[in-house]
Amino acid sequence: MLSISKWAASATKILLWEFTFAHNNFNVLDLEKSLKFYEEALGLKEDYRKVAADGSFILVYLTDGKTPHLLELTWLRDRKEAYNLGENEFHLAFLVDDYEAAHAKHKQMGCICYENPAMGIYFITDPDNYWLEIVPKNK
């Protein structure tokens, strides 16, 4: 049986191109509410947007201004019901310089949904109930 590291090394030799992360996508019901949340809770700002010619969708790409990774928010005009996130076993993680200040801000916002003091992390939820992990930068 091939070990993971040997498989990865052999797979790397086979690929003639390189992949890098670009963005993650969350679909949202209320684009303006989500934009406000991501700016207030995490300091993310709009980098750019794409609007369908017929107005059926809007894609907004958010940036932290420090890394190339983007968060794409997708708004669909005809979507009226909340998205089914299943058991919500996926999340994005954010590093923060001042963990205590961030925790106080998120507590004041009422968006903390889970805390794990033993691990020194907590999670917040956005307006569509996506989970966002907050991790101290020096952890």
GROMACS .gro file of C-alpha atoms in nm:
model
  139
    1MET     CA    1   0.000   0.000   0.000
    2LEU     CA    2   0.130   0.344  -0.095
    3SER     CA    3   0.170   0.588   0.195
    4ILE     CA    4   0.007   0.931   0.170
    5SER     CA    5   0.342   1.109   0.146
    6LYS     CA    6   0.468   0.874  -0.129
    7TRP     CA    7   0.137   0.909  -0.313
    8ALA     CA    8   0.157   1.289  -0.290
    9ALA     CA    9   0.515   1.286  -0.417
   10SER     CA   10   0.424   1.063  -0.712
   11ALA     CA   11   0.109   1.266  -0.787
   12THR     CA   12   0.315   1.585  -0.789
   13LYS     CA   13   0.544   1.436  -1.053
   14ILE     CA   14   0.243   1.350  -1.270
   15LEU     CA   15   0.083   1.697  -1.261
   16LEU     CA   16   0.229   1.945  -1.505
   17TRP     CA   17   0.050   2.242  -1.352
   18GLU     CA   18   0.021   2.394  -1.009
   19PHE     CA   19  -0.293   2.470  -0.810
   20THR     CA   20  -0.332   2.748  -0.553
   21PHE     CA   21  -0.631   2.857  -0.345
   22ALA     CA   22  -0.841   3.138  -0.494
   23HIS     CA   23  -1.160   3.174  -0.289
   24ASN     CA   24  -1.435   3.007  -0.090
   25ASN     CA   25  -1.801   3.066  -0.164
   26PHE     CA   26  -2.099   3.121   0.066
   27ASN     CA   27  -2.448   3.174  -0.078
   28VAL     CA   28  -2.638   3.446   0.108
   29LEU     CA   29  -3.001   3.555   0.124
   30ASP     CA   30  -2.949   3.921   0.216
   31LEU     CA   31  -2.635   4.053   0.048
   32GLU     CA   32  -2.630   4.392   0.224
   33LYS     CA   33  -2.678   4.234   0.567
   34SER     CA   34  -2.395   3.989   0.496
   35LEU     CA   35  -2.160   4.262   0.368
   36LYS     CA   36  -2.224   4.464   0.684
   37PHE     CA   37  -2.164   4.159   0.905
   38TYR     CA   38  -1.835   4.059   0.741
   39GLU     CA   39  -1.702   4.413   0.762
   40GLU     CA   40  -1.809   4.466   1.123
   41ALA     CA   41  -1.716   4.121   1.254
   42LEU     CA   42  -1.400   4.047   1.055
   43GLY     CA   43  -1.293   4.367   0.879
   44LEU     CA   44  -1.346   4.214   0.534
   45LYS     CA   45  -1.405   4.463   0.253
   46GLU     CA   46  -1.540   4.429  -0.097
   47ASP     CA   47  -1.261   4.370  -0.349
   48TYR     CA   48  -1.483   4.348  -0.656
   49ARG     CA   49  -1.820   4.225  -0.775
   50LYS     CA   50  -1.982   4.066  -1.078
   51VAL     CA   51  -2.346   4.139  -1.156
   52ALA     CA   52  -2.544   3.927  -1.402
   53ALA     CA   53  -2.669   4.127  -1.699
   54ASP     CA   54  -3.025   4.014  -1.621
   55GLY     CA   55  -2.987   4.083  -1.246
   56SER     CA   56  -3.034   3.716  -1.154
   57PHE     CA   57  -2.723   3.701  -0.938
   58ILE     CA   58  -2.450   3.909  -0.779
   59LEU     CA   59  -2.108   3.779  -0.679
   60VAL     CA   60  -1.914   3.989  -0.427
   61TYR     CA   61  -1.554   3.904  -0.345
   62LEU     CA   62  -1.435   4.006   0.001
   63THR     CA   63  -1.073   4.055   0.100
   64ASP     CA   64  -0.886   4.090   0.427
   65GLY     CA   65  -0.640   4.319   0.247
   66LYS     CA   66  -0.346   4.104   0.358
   67THR     CA   67  -0.374   3.765   0.187
   68PRO     CA   68  -0.471   3.672  -0.170
   69HIS     CA   69  -0.753   3.445  -0.048
   70LEU     CA   70  -1.105   3.582  -0.108
   71LEU     CA   71  -1.450   3.503   0.025
   72GLU     CA   72  -1.710   3.502  -0.252
   73LEU     CA   73  -2.064   3.587  -0.145
   74THR     CA   74  -2.326   3.479  -0.397
   75TRP     CA   75  -2.671   3.636  -0.395
   76LEU     CA   76  -2.940   3.478  -0.613
   77ARG     CA   77  -3.240   3.699  -0.693
   78ASP     CA   78  -3.493   3.414  -0.700
   79ARG     CA   79  -3.378   3.248  -0.378
   80LYS     CA   80  -3.622   3.316  -0.094
   81GLU     CA   81  -3.567   3.033   0.156
   82ALA     CA   82  -3.269   2.978   0.387
   83TYR     CA   83  -2.992   2.757   0.259
   84ASN     CA   84  -2.977   2.404   0.398
   85LEU     CA   85  -2.628   2.377   0.546
   86GLY     CA   86  -2.677   2.019   0.659
   87GLU     CA   87  -2.492   1.956   0.981
   88ASN     CA   88  -2.268   2.255   0.906
   89GLU     CA   89  -1.951   2.047   0.938
   90PHE     CA   90  -1.747   2.296   0.736
   91HIS     CA   91  -1.614   2.638   0.824
   92LEU     CA   92  -1.360   2.905   0.744
   93ALA     CA   93  -1.094   2.992   1.000
   94PHE     CA   94  -0.954   3.339   1.069
   95LEU     CA   95  -0.639   3.428   1.261
   96VAL     CA   96  -0.662   3.734   1.484
   97ASP     CA   97  -0.390   3.942   1.652
   98ASP     CA   98  -0.597   4.047   1.956
   99TYR     CA   99  -0.806   3.746   2.048
  100GLU     CA  100  -0.956   3.901   2.362
  101ALA     CA  101  -1.068   4.218   2.181
  102ALA     CA  102  -1.215   4.012   1.896
  103HIS     CA  103  -1.399   3.790   2.145
  104ALA     CA  104  -1.542   4.094   2.325
  105LYS     CA  105  -1.656   4.245   1.992
  106HIS     CA  106  -1.821   3.921   1.878
  107LYS     CA  107  -1.985   3.874   2.217
  108GLN     CA  108  -2.126   4.229   2.193
  109MET     CA  109  -2.252   4.147   1.841
  110GLY     CA  110  -2.419   3.829   1.972
  111CYS     CA  111  -2.269   3.610   1.700
  112ILE     CA  112  -2.062   3.362   1.907
  113CYS     CA  113  -2.216   3.019   1.858
  114TYR     CA  114  -1.955   2.790   2.015
  115GLU     CA  115  -1.653   2.830   2.242
  116ASN     CA  116  -1.376   2.583   2.319
  117PRO     CA  117  -1.164   2.741   2.596
  118ALA     CA  118  -0.947   2.429   2.623
  119MET     CA  119  -0.837   2.474   2.261
  120GLY     CA  120  -0.837   2.855   2.286
  121ILE     CA  121  -1.077   2.903   1.993
  122TYR     CA  122  -1.437   3.001   1.930
  123PHE     CA  123  -1.681   3.015   1.641
  124ILE     CA  124  -1.916   3.286   1.520
  125THR     CA  125  -2.205   3.255   1.275
  126ASP     CA  126  -2.286   3.489   0.991
  127PRO     CA  127  -2.644   3.594   0.900
  128ASP     CA  128  -2.690   3.271   0.697
  129ASN     CA  129  -2.556   3.051   0.979
  130TYR     CA  130  -2.217   2.970   0.825
  131TRP     CA  131  -1.961   2.899   1.098
  132LEU     CA  132  -1.639   3.103   1.117
  133GLU     CA  133  -1.359   2.989   1.348
  134ILE     CA  134  -1.156   3.250   1.535
  135VAL     CA  135  -0.801   3.145   1.624
  136PRO     CA  136  -0.538   3.353   1.805
  137LYS     CA  137  -0.253   3.431   1.565
  138ASN     CA  138   0.019   3.305   1.799
  139LYS     CA  139  -0.153   2.974   1.882
   0.00000   0.00000   0.00000
